[in-house]
Coordinates of C-alpha atoms in Angstrom, one line a residue:
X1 CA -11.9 46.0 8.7
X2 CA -15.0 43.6 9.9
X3 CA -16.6 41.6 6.4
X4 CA -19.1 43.3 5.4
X5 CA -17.9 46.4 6.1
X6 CA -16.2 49.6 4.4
X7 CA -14.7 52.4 5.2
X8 CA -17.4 54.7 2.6
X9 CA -20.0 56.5 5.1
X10 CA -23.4 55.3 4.3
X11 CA -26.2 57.4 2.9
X12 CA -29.0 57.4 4.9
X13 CA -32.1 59.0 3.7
X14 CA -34.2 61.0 5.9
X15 CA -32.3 62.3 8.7
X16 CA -31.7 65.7 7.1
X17 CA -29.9 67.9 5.2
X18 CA -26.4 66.5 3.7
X19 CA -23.7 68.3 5.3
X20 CA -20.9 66.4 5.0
X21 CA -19.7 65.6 8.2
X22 CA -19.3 61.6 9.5
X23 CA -21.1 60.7 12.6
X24 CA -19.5 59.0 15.5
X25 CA -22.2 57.6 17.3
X26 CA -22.2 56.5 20.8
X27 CA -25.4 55.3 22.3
X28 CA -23.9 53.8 25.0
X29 CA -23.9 57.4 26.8
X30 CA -27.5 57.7 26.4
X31 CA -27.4 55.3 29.3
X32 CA -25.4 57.8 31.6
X33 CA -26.9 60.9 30.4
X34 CA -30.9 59.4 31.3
X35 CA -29.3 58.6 35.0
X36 CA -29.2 54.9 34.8
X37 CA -27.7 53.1 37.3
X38 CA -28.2 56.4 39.2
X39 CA -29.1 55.4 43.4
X40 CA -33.3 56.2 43.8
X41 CA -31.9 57.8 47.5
X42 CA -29.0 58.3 50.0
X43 CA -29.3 54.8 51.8
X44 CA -27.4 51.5 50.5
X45 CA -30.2 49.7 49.9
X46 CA -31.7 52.6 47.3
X47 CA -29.9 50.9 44.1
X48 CA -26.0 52.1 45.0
X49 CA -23.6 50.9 42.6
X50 CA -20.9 51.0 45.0
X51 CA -22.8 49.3 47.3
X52 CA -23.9 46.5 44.6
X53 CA -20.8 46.0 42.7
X54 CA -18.3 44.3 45.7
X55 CA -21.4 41.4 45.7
X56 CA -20.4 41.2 41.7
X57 CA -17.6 39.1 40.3
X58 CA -14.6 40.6 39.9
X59 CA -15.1 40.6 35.8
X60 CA -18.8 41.2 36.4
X61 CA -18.0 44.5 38.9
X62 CA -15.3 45.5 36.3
X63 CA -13.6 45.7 39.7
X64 CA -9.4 45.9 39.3
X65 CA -8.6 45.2 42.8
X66 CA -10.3 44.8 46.3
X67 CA -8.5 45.2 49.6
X68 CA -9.9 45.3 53.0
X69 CA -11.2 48.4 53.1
X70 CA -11.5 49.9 49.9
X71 CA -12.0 48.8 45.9
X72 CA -10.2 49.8 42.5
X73 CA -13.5 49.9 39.9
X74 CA -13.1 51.3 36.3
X75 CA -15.4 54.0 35.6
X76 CA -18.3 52.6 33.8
X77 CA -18.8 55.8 31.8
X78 CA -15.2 56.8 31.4
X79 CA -13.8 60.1 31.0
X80 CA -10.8 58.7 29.5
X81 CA -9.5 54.9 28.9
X82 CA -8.6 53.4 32.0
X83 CA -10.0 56.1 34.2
X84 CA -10.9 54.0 37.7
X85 CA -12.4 55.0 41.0
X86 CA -11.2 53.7 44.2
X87 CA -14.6 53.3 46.8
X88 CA -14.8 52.1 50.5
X89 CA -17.1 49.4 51.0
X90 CA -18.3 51.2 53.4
X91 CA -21.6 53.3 52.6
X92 CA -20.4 56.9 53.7
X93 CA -21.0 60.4 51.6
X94 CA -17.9 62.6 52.8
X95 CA -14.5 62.3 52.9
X96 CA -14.4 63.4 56.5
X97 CA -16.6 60.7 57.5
X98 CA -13.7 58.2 56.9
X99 CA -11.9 56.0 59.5
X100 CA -8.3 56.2 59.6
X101 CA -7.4 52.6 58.3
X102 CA -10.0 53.5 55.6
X103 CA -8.6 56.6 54.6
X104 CA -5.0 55.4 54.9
X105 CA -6.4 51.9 52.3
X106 CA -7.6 54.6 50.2
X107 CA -4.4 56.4 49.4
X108 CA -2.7 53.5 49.0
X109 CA -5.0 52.5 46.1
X110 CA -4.6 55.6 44.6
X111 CA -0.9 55.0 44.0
X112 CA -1.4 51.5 43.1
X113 CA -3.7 52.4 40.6
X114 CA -1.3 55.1 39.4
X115 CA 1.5 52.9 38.8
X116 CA -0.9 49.9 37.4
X117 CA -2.3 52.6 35.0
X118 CA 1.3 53.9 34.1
X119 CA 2.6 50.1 33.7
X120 CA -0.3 49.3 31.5
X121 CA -1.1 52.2 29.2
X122 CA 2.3 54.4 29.9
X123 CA 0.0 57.2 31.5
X124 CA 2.0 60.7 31.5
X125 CA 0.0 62.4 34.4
X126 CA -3.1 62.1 36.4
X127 CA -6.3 63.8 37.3
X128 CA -7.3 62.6 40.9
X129 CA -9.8 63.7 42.6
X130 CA -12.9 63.6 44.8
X131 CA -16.4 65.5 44.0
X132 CA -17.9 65.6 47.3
X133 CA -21.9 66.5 47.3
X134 CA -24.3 67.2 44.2
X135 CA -23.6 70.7 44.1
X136 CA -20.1 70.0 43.5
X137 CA -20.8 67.6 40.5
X138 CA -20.8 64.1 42.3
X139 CA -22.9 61.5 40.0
X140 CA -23.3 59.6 42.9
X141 CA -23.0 61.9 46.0
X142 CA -24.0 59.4 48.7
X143 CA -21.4 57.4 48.5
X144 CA -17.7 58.4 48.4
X145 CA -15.5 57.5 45.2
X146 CA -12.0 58.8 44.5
X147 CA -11.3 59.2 40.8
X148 CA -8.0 57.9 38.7
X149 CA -7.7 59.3 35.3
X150 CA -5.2 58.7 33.4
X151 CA -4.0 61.3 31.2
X152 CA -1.7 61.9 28.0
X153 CA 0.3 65.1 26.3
X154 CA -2.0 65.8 23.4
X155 CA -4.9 63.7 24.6
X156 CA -7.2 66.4 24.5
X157 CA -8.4 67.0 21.1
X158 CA -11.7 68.0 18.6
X159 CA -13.5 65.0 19.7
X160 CA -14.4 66.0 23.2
X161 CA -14.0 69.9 23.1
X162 CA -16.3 70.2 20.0
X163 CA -17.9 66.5 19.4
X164 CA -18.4 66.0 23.3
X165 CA -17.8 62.6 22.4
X166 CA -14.3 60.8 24.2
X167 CA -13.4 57.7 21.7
X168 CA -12.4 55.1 24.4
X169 CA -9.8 52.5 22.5
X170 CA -10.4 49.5 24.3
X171 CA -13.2 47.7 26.1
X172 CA -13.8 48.1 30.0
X173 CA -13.6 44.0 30.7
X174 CA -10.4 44.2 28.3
X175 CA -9.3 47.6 30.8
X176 CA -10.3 45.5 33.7
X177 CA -7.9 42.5 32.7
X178 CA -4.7 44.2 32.1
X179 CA -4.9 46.4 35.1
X180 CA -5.5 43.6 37.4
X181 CA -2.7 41.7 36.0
X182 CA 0.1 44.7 36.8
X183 CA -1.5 45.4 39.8
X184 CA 1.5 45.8 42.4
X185 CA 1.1 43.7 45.5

């Protein structure tokens, strides 16, 4: 425990009516939930992240691996620890709209970042996936990004189903780190 601290929940006066529950606060989400970072329009140069982030350090990008065609990036508002994306460098919004070295790059990021994530946090499964388009619930939807979770037997639990709140154990640059380093080559 951090001086200073203990593990007694604070009174706080004024913010209602008692009712014995502890709060879990995460105001870090507010930044996702009011869109920031969010692109201003389709084209490259309208704020995209995935367009912004290769020009970043590696530690800076939170970017886990680049290759020639494609990037490894972890999830700055994660769905579960570890959960990366891989993204072309190039600006395109469908799958379809792929080349074939680029989509062949892309797959074989996927199961690179399978087998780094099941090397570093001894992942039991995978959720992998593409939402392609608004409609279909893409955050950013003009640029393609393939999504990596990692998943665990029994990591579903209260918190998310009923506190919509995911407790993430570890921070991203400390994610970032020990992915990178079991990359396979």
């Amino acid at each position: 425990m951090l001086a200073g601290m203990t593990s007694e929940p604070e009174l706080q006066r004024g913010v209602g009516e008692p009712d014995g529950f502890r709060r879990l606060w995460t105001p870090h989400r507010m930044a996702y939930i009011q869109g920031e970072n969010k692109p201003t329009g389709p084209a490259p140069d309208d704020g995209c992240p995935f367009c912004s982030i290769p020009k970043l350090s590696d530690e800076d990008g939170l970017i886990v691996q680049r290759g020639g065609s494609v990037f490894a990036v972890l999830n700055l508002y994660p769905y579960n620890g570890g959960h990366l994306m891989v993204v072309p460098y190039r600006h395109v919004a469908d799958y379809t709209e792929l080349d074939g070295p680029e989509t062949a790059e892309l797959g074989e990021f996927t199961k690179k970042a399978m087998t780094a994530l099941r090397a570093a946090s001894g992942a039991h499964g995978f959720n992998i996936g593409m939402n392609q388009g608004a409609a279909a619930g893409a955050g950013i939807a003009a640029h393609l990004h393939q999504h990596v979770v990692p998943r665990w037997g029994g990591d579903t639990n209260f918190m998310p189903v009923v506190g919509q709140t995911k407790v993430l154990p570890q921070l991203l640059a400390d994610t970032r780190k020990m992915l990178a380093e079991v990359w396979p080559v």
